[in-house]
XYZ file of C-alpha atoms in Angstrom:
310
model
C -1.631 19.394 -93.832
C -0.542 19.267 -97.340
C -2.252 22.926 -98.546
C -0.855 24.443 -95.747
C 2.811 23.240 -97.078
C 1.410 24.010 -100.358
C 0.810 27.477 -99.252
C 4.165 27.531 -98.020
C 6.020 26.863 -100.927
C 3.861 28.944 -103.043
C 4.471 31.835 -100.641
C 7.876 30.819 -100.304
C 8.681 30.954 -104.025
C 6.979 34.381 -104.460
C 8.800 36.145 -101.951
C 12.529 34.213 -103.858
C 11.277 35.939 -106.795
C 10.287 39.252 -105.556
C 14.227 39.508 -104.042
C 15.395 37.898 -107.067
C 13.633 41.010 -108.861
C 14.901 43.387 -106.458
C 18.315 42.284 -106.858
C 18.324 42.786 -110.638
C 16.468 46.152 -110.523
C 19.280 46.922 -108.026
C 22.196 45.561 -110.162
C 21.177 47.894 -112.977
C 21.001 50.767 -111.451
C 17.704 50.949 -109.091
C 19.473 51.952 -106.299
C 22.625 53.870 -107.529
C 22.615 57.720 -106.593
C 22.961 60.580 -109.981
C 24.706 62.900 -109.567
C 25.078 65.315 -112.173
C 28.193 67.507 -111.858
C 29.695 70.408 -114.389
C 32.932 70.332 -115.633
C 36.021 68.745 -118.499
C 34.808 66.391 -120.359
C 35.398 63.113 -120.491
C 36.257 62.862 -124.024
C 38.175 64.420 -126.647
C 37.196 65.332 -130.420
C 35.979 62.465 -131.788
C 34.969 60.913 -135.265
C 31.240 59.162 -135.268
C 29.550 56.739 -138.349
C 26.413 57.689 -137.571
C 23.251 57.506 -138.721
C 20.255 60.490 -139.058
C 16.866 60.019 -137.110
C 14.079 61.501 -137.408
C 10.620 60.153 -135.107
C 9.948 58.423 -132.072
C 13.213 57.453 -129.706
C 11.918 54.807 -128.628
C 12.665 53.544 -132.339
C 16.022 54.114 -132.161
C 16.707 50.430 -131.627
C 17.463 49.121 -134.567
C 20.469 51.807 -135.218
C 22.377 50.668 -132.317
C 22.005 47.152 -133.655
C 22.721 47.940 -136.807
C 26.006 49.871 -136.250
C 27.396 47.693 -133.431
C 27.337 44.415 -135.708
C 29.209 46.048 -138.291
C 32.236 46.708 -135.123
C 30.764 45.783 -132.013
C 33.928 46.211 -129.777
C 33.481 50.420 -130.922
C 31.415 52.363 -128.436
C 28.090 53.581 -128.862
C 26.635 57.021 -129.599
C 23.259 59.028 -129.587
C 23.063 62.622 -130.010
C 19.176 63.642 -129.305
C 18.138 67.376 -130.622
C 14.719 67.667 -129.084
C 13.589 67.317 -125.712
C 10.505 64.355 -126.278
C 8.246 66.335 -123.788
C 8.228 69.358 -125.983
C 8.008 68.300 -129.130
C 5.874 65.431 -130.677
C 7.439 62.196 -130.924
C 7.157 62.190 -134.323
C 9.311 65.201 -135.140
C 12.063 64.306 -132.262
C 15.385 64.066 -134.166
C 18.658 62.623 -133.253
C 21.850 60.580 -134.357
C 23.109 57.754 -133.504
C 25.902 55.448 -134.381
C 29.412 54.175 -133.738
C 32.275 56.740 -132.178
C 35.124 55.263 -134.609
C 37.946 57.225 -133.566
C 39.111 60.169 -130.779
C 41.588 62.449 -130.397
C 45.034 63.117 -132.422
C 44.127 59.202 -133.581
C 42.721 59.198 -137.359
C 40.057 55.919 -137.878
C 41.481 53.860 -140.703
C 39.981 54.990 -144.548
C 38.930 50.599 -144.387
C 36.631 51.375 -141.176
C 34.906 54.542 -142.685
C 34.295 52.969 -146.008
C 33.056 49.597 -143.946
C 30.180 52.080 -142.281
C 29.899 54.359 -145.589
C 29.229 51.324 -147.530
C 25.774 50.652 -144.514
C 24.628 53.757 -145.525
C 26.420 55.490 -142.257
C 27.620 59.145 -142.516
C 31.038 60.853 -141.062
C 31.095 63.685 -138.646
C 33.234 64.956 -135.927
C 32.544 66.468 -132.798
C 35.224 68.651 -131.299
C 36.050 68.493 -127.740
C 34.341 70.836 -125.889
C 36.193 73.204 -122.526
C 33.139 72.544 -120.589
C 30.145 70.496 -119.748
C 27.588 69.383 -117.763
C 27.805 65.938 -117.444
C 26.451 62.774 -115.312
C 27.139 58.293 -115.501
C 24.766 55.536 -114.624
C 25.395 52.148 -114.591
C 25.301 49.794 -118.210
C 25.121 46.555 -116.554
C 21.707 45.449 -118.307
C 18.604 46.553 -120.526
C 17.258 47.746 -117.994
C 19.839 50.097 -117.149
C 18.319 51.893 -120.020
C 15.214 52.400 -119.061
C 15.805 53.341 -115.630
C 18.618 55.614 -117.094
C 15.689 57.570 -119.309
C 13.576 57.932 -115.952
C 16.166 58.624 -113.457
C 18.977 60.630 -115.242
C 17.508 62.861 -117.965
C 15.151 64.610 -115.164
C 18.128 64.725 -113.292
C 19.941 67.194 -115.987
C 17.019 68.377 -116.469
C 16.972 70.135 -113.418
C 20.289 70.796 -113.102
C 20.341 72.954 -115.830
C 17.227 74.262 -115.080
C 17.983 75.800 -111.651
C 21.612 77.215 -112.984
C 20.048 78.408 -116.190
C 22.442 76.943 -118.064
C 22.538 76.970 -121.698
C 23.605 73.195 -122.491
C 22.903 71.189 -125.754
C 22.569 68.642 -127.209
C 22.223 65.841 -124.803
C 24.613 62.569 -125.857
C 25.016 59.775 -124.984
C 27.749 57.746 -124.963
C 27.953 54.215 -124.520
C 31.310 52.619 -122.814
C 32.296 49.468 -120.992
C 29.407 49.028 -118.174
C 28.709 52.887 -118.289
C 26.845 55.130 -120.112
C 27.269 58.660 -120.197
C 25.599 62.128 -120.725
C 27.105 64.800 -121.832
C 25.465 68.131 -122.393
C 28.439 70.482 -124.079
C 28.283 74.590 -122.536
C 30.756 75.605 -125.362
C 31.106 75.127 -128.678
C 27.659 73.321 -129.166
C 26.385 74.422 -132.790
C 29.022 71.720 -133.524
C 27.205 68.756 -132.160
C 24.754 69.640 -135.053
C 24.994 67.471 -137.931
C 24.257 68.739 -141.483
C 20.699 67.042 -141.164
C 19.958 69.022 -138.560
C 20.937 72.394 -139.436
C 18.889 71.475 -143.384
C 15.688 70.506 -141.144
C 16.281 73.980 -139.634
C 16.407 75.971 -142.503
C 13.751 74.635 -144.323
C 11.714 75.421 -141.374
C 12.658 78.859 -141.004
C 11.662 79.304 -145.105
C 8.117 78.242 -144.535
C 7.963 80.580 -141.234
C 9.338 83.272 -143.942
C 7.359 82.292 -146.947
C 4.130 82.045 -144.632
C 4.395 85.807 -143.127
C 5.623 86.947 -146.590
C 1.938 86.230 -148.350
C -0.243 87.274 -145.060
C 1.734 90.645 -145.341
C 0.881 90.754 -148.989
C -2.628 89.555 -148.931
C -3.863 91.249 -145.611
C -1.989 95.193 -146.768
C -4.952 95.222 -149.210
C -7.539 94.478 -146.678
C -6.970 95.487 -142.961
C -7.745 98.876 -140.791
C -5.341 101.445 -139.571
C -5.441 99.742 -137.123
C -4.393 96.661 -138.269
C -1.687 98.281 -139.917
C -0.162 99.224 -137.043
C 0.206 95.530 -135.893
C 1.823 94.735 -139.553
C 4.010 97.275 -138.238
C 5.858 95.072 -135.510
C 5.688 92.234 -138.081
C 9.457 92.219 -138.678
C 9.870 91.810 -135.757
C 7.451 89.844 -135.254
C 8.886 87.384 -138.432
C 12.362 87.371 -136.699
C 11.489 86.251 -133.277
C 9.539 83.183 -135.164
C 12.614 82.430 -137.474
C 14.550 82.473 -133.893
C 12.557 80.208 -131.962
C 12.371 78.097 -135.887
C 16.059 78.061 -135.806
C 18.803 75.955 -133.682
C 19.057 78.159 -131.452
C 19.098 82.360 -130.259
C 22.237 83.064 -129.807
C 24.134 85.438 -131.688
C 25.938 83.085 -133.554
C 24.612 83.013 -137.270
C 22.940 80.464 -139.101
C 25.626 79.170 -141.013
C 27.821 78.784 -137.757
C 25.788 75.868 -137.064
C 24.213 76.789 -133.618
C 20.910 75.190 -134.745
C 18.731 74.299 -131.840
C 14.597 74.219 -132.398
C 12.039 76.180 -130.391
C 11.507 72.789 -128.440
C 14.846 71.567 -128.134
C 17.279 70.223 -125.133
C 19.079 73.923 -125.655
C 15.328 76.014 -124.253
C 15.589 73.984 -121.201
C 17.970 76.285 -119.673
C 16.322 79.383 -119.097
C 18.742 82.708 -119.750
C 21.545 80.469 -120.761
C 24.229 81.513 -118.340
C 28.108 81.340 -118.501
C 29.792 78.058 -117.162
C 32.296 79.965 -115.824
C 29.620 80.813 -112.547
C 29.874 76.860 -112.070
C 31.155 74.977 -109.892
C 33.559 73.280 -111.746
C 35.187 69.772 -109.772
C 37.041 67.071 -110.171
C 39.899 65.740 -113.414
C 39.856 65.391 -116.301
C 39.655 62.707 -119.222
C 43.553 61.838 -117.846
C 43.604 62.457 -114.490
C 44.278 66.058 -115.248
C 42.495 68.728 -113.372
C 39.673 69.691 -114.671
C 39.543 73.873 -115.753
C 38.915 76.315 -113.363
C 35.735 78.888 -113.484
C 37.990 81.496 -114.497
C 38.722 79.106 -117.948
C 37.667 80.748 -121.060
C 35.891 78.314 -123.202
C 38.013 77.841 -126.892
C 35.314 77.753 -128.773
C 19.070 67.310 -125.299
C 16.223 62.412 -123.027
C 14.704 59.569 -124.674
C 12.470 55.563 -124.548
C 14.960 54.166 -126.564
C 16.177 50.528 -126.899
C 19.936 49.592 -127.933
C 21.570 46.759 -128.406
C 21.928 43.492 -126.213
C 24.313 44.501 -123.895
C 25.738 41.628 -125.454
C 26.231 43.122 -128.236
C 28.383 45.860 -126.959
């Protein structure tokens, strides 16, 4: 009899534990429906303090913790430039930091100096006229893990199905919500200088390598090979575009910088956002811009600071 009672007690505790874990997962967003839409952004132009990171996105937790410890009341932000399923983890690029100000309000010089003292750089992002966006609960640390496995695939599917050019990928942590934002306009303005510099170096190496191949191969190749070399400039141009941060018509110095496997490549042909049905309201309750509006101008497995640091 005592054995049956013990087994029943163990079974009851196991069931209670499973129910607790299920409730915790549900509270963290396990059962939350992920709704992806396109429309006006939830934020305006912002000034951020950031640190640039090259490497696995899962190693960015220290950067979140560092930025939050400087000013815990500020919103955290991360900008991801490469798709971790297509780019080797050690080459993935992102910028992580805090939002210092939004809209017409400028950050105080004291706040800027405080972040710069700890090695952060200051950069401003514009307010794009249209974005692809989604939200997810940010109630526990598990919410971040769930978001990387639920929201980012949903964004990828939405962008691919509509053949959009939406990049890079921003995550903004605000109170109990994670806002995912993919600009559909003025994307180049969201690339920090370090991204442009790395892409500029890559393009230089590719061009130098191709030039060396052309120089050494010209004396040894047959007539048939010469025919292949005639297409060389086109091939080199393609390589430069592939490695460069963008395939748009904008020039390199315009900053529209996207690597071959960045989030910019997620949407095949890069259709205009004007083809979308834009729904909802803007950041201040104003109606979102309609399809006829003209523009004014990438996921991770992160560890972010604990919830109580936000």
